[in-house]
Amino acid sequence: MHYSKLRISSDATSKLRAMRQRMRITPNLLCRYALMSSLEDGPIGNAPLPDEDGQEFNASTLTGEQTQLFLAAISVVEEETSNKTPSNARVLELLRCHIHRGIGSLSVRLRSPADLFLRKADR
């Protein structure tokens, strides 16, 4: 599977901007961390899709050389509940959903870059 660009929600963009200023970490790295944090929380299921009115990322910036790894992780997590492999188009929708959910969660929990290294149990 391949994608060239991905646009996140306007809400996630706003929260991402605030986190970037507070933590001095680039948006693409925060999105990667948000994605992994959301995957750790489990499947998205049938949650509504976030809007696509926010920041646009090139695939090479957002997921880089690990694109296939991130997309495979989404398929595995989402397959747990549906018992079927999501389509390629659905995986990209789920990528946006996981980033959106992860940024929402991180924007509340993270106050400094050091918070990135705390386990969920320690937060």
mmCIF file of C-alpha atoms in Angstrom:
data_model
loop_
_atom_site.group_PDB
_atom_site.id
_atom_site.type_symbol
_atom_site.label_atom_id
_atom_site.label_comp_id
_atom_site.label_asym_id
_atom_site.label_seq_id
_atom_site.Cartn_x
_atom_site.Cartn_y
_atom_site.Cartn_z
ATOM 1 C CA MET A 1 0.000 0.000 0.000
ATOM 2 C CA HIS A 2 1.137 3.496 -0.759
ATOM 3 C CA TYR A 3 -0.097 6.989 -0.013
ATOM 4 C CA SER A 4 1.491 10.275 -0.945
ATOM 5 C CA LYS A 5 -0.319 12.822 1.247
ATOM 6 C CA LEU A 6 -2.531 12.725 4.328
ATOM 7 C CA ARG A 7 -4.553 15.570 5.749
ATOM 8 C CA ILE A 8 -5.436 15.527 9.463
ATOM 9 C CA SER A 9 -8.391 17.223 11.156
ATOM 10 C CA SER A 10 -8.546 20.904 11.989
ATOM 11 C CA ASP A 11 -8.929 20.063 15.692
ATOM 12 C CA ALA A 12 -5.820 17.863 15.627
ATOM 13 C CA THR A 13 -3.909 20.576 13.761
ATOM 14 C CA SER A 14 -4.762 23.133 16.424
ATOM 15 C CA LYS A 15 -3.719 20.806 19.256
ATOM 16 C CA LEU A 16 -0.593 19.793 17.357
ATOM 17 C CA ARG A 17 0.414 23.423 16.943
ATOM 18 C CA ALA A 18 0.058 24.048 20.683
ATOM 19 C CA MET A 19 2.026 20.904 21.549
ATOM 20 C CA ARG A 20 4.768 21.840 19.089
ATOM 21 C CA GLN A 21 5.187 25.243 20.707
ATOM 22 C CA ARG A 22 5.115 23.807 24.225
ATOM 23 C CA MET A 23 7.384 20.830 23.580
ATOM 24 C CA ARG A 24 9.598 21.991 20.683
ATOM 25 C CA ILE A 25 9.044 18.701 18.828
ATOM 26 C CA THR A 26 8.195 18.640 15.126
ATOM 27 C CA PRO A 27 4.586 17.849 14.133
ATOM 28 C CA ASN A 28 5.505 14.716 12.184
ATOM 29 C CA LEU A 29 7.214 13.177 15.218
ATOM 30 C CA LEU A 30 4.279 14.094 17.444
ATOM 31 C CA CYS A 31 1.928 12.469 14.912
ATOM 32 C CA ARG A 32 3.998 9.288 14.919
ATOM 33 C CA TYR A 33 3.917 9.190 18.705
ATOM 34 C CA ALA A 34 0.174 9.930 18.676
ATOM 35 C CA LEU A 35 -0.403 7.105 16.201
ATOM 36 C CA MET A 36 1.465 4.582 18.333
ATOM 37 C CA SER A 37 -0.236 5.802 21.497
ATOM 38 C CA SER A 38 -3.663 5.405 19.893
ATOM 39 C CA LEU A 39 -2.803 1.933 18.598
ATOM 40 C CA GLU A 40 -1.853 1.001 22.142
ATOM 41 C CA ASP A 41 -5.360 2.048 23.215
ATOM 42 C CA GLY A 42 -6.901 -0.440 20.775
ATOM 43 C CA PRO A 43 -9.087 -0.392 17.685
ATOM 44 C CA ILE A 44 -11.001 2.648 16.499
ATOM 45 C CA GLY A 45 -13.895 0.501 15.393
ATOM 46 C CA ASN A 46 -16.760 2.422 13.832
ATOM 47 C CA ALA A 47 -15.930 5.850 15.256
ATOM 48 C CA PRO A 48 -16.828 8.730 12.931
ATOM 49 C CA LEU A 49 -14.099 9.970 10.617
ATOM 50 C CA PRO A 50 -12.455 13.244 11.593
ATOM 51 C CA ASP A 51 -12.613 16.092 9.111
ATOM 52 C CA GLU A 52 -9.808 16.670 6.603
ATOM 53 C CA ASP A 53 -9.563 20.414 7.082
ATOM 54 C CA GLY A 54 -6.220 20.511 8.896
ATOM 55 C CA GLN A 55 -2.544 20.241 8.129
ATOM 56 C CA GLU A 56 -1.423 18.140 5.194
ATOM 57 C CA PHE A 57 1.628 15.885 5.466
ATOM 58 C CA ASN A 58 3.657 14.190 2.769
ATOM 59 C CA ALA A 59 3.996 10.477 3.420
ATOM 60 C CA SER A 60 7.754 10.801 3.390
ATOM 61 C CA THR A 61 7.524 13.317 6.236
ATOM 62 C CA LEU A 62 4.739 11.730 8.249
ATOM 63 C CA THR A 63 5.729 8.078 8.269
ATOM 64 C CA GLY A 64 8.960 8.067 6.249
ATOM 65 C CA GLU A 65 10.679 4.778 5.620
ATOM 66 C CA GLN A 66 8.464 3.081 8.214
ATOM 67 C CA THR A 67 5.222 3.628 6.271
ATOM 68 C CA GLN A 68 4.576 -0.063 5.700
ATOM 69 C CA LEU A 69 5.296 -0.833 9.355
ATOM 70 C CA PHE A 70 2.791 1.789 10.583
ATOM 71 C CA LEU A 71 0.108 0.673 8.117
ATOM 72 C CA ALA A 72 0.624 -2.998 9.013
ATOM 73 C CA ALA A 73 0.296 -2.149 12.725
ATOM 74 C CA ILE A 74 -3.026 -0.434 12.001
ATOM 75 C CA SER A 75 -4.275 -3.492 10.099
ATOM 76 C CA VAL A 76 -3.296 -5.829 12.938
ATOM 77 C CA VAL A 77 -4.930 -3.721 15.656
ATOM 78 C CA GLU A 78 -8.130 -3.180 13.702
ATOM 79 C CA GLU A 79 -8.322 -6.805 12.592
ATOM 80 C CA GLU A 80 -8.618 -7.837 16.260
ATOM 81 C CA THR A 81 -12.234 -6.710 16.422
ATOM 82 C CA SER A 82 -13.490 -7.271 12.907
ATOM 83 C CA ASN A 83 -11.661 -10.548 12.152
ATOM 84 C CA LYS A 84 -11.043 -9.325 8.626
ATOM 85 C CA THR A 85 -8.264 -7.297 7.090
ATOM 86 C CA PRO A 86 -9.330 -3.698 6.378
ATOM 87 C CA SER A 87 -9.108 -2.477 2.781
ATOM 88 C CA ASN A 88 -6.286 -0.142 1.782
ATOM 89 C CA ALA A 89 -8.655 2.833 1.690
ATOM 90 C CA ARG A 90 -9.968 1.944 5.146
ATOM 91 C CA VAL A 91 -6.419 1.664 6.528
ATOM 92 C CA LEU A 92 -5.727 5.241 5.412
ATOM 93 C CA GLU A 93 -8.964 6.410 7.063
ATOM 94 C CA LEU A 94 -7.908 4.578 10.209
ATOM 95 C CA LEU A 95 -4.488 6.250 10.037
ATOM 96 C CA ARG A 96 -6.233 9.641 10.194
ATOM 97 C CA CYS A 97 -8.530 8.415 12.981
ATOM 98 C CA HIS A 98 -5.665 7.059 15.091
ATOM 99 C CA ILE A 99 -3.623 10.239 14.658
ATOM 100 C CA HIS A 100 -6.686 12.313 15.565
ATOM 101 C CA ARG A 101 -7.423 10.237 18.698
ATOM 102 C CA GLY A 102 -3.751 10.080 19.686
ATOM 103 C CA ILE A 103 -3.223 13.827 19.393
ATOM 104 C CA GLY A 104 -6.326 14.456 21.477
ATOM 105 C CA SER A 105 -5.040 12.184 24.184
ATOM 106 C CA LEU A 106 -1.461 13.485 24.091
ATOM 107 C CA SER A 107 -2.526 17.123 24.162
ATOM 108 C CA VAL A 108 -3.960 16.505 27.632
ATOM 109 C CA ARG A 109 -1.257 14.222 29.000
ATOM 110 C CA LEU A 110 1.998 15.754 27.737
ATOM 111 C CA ARG A 111 3.406 18.873 29.351
ATOM 112 C CA SER A 112 7.092 18.455 28.475
ATOM 113 C CA PRO A 113 9.223 16.267 26.198
ATOM 114 C CA ALA A 114 10.151 14.150 29.226
ATOM 115 C CA ASP A 115 6.509 13.031 29.447
ATOM 116 C CA LEU A 116 7.017 11.115 26.182
ATOM 117 C CA PHE A 117 9.192 8.652 28.046
ATOM 118 C CA LEU A 118 6.735 7.874 30.839
ATOM 119 C CA ARG A 119 4.878 4.611 30.580
ATOM 120 C CA LYS A 120 1.102 4.872 30.501
ATOM 121 C CA ALA A 121 0.988 3.251 33.934
ATOM 122 C CA ASP A 122 3.202 6.062 35.305
ATOM 123 C CA ARG A 123 1.118 8.917 33.901
#
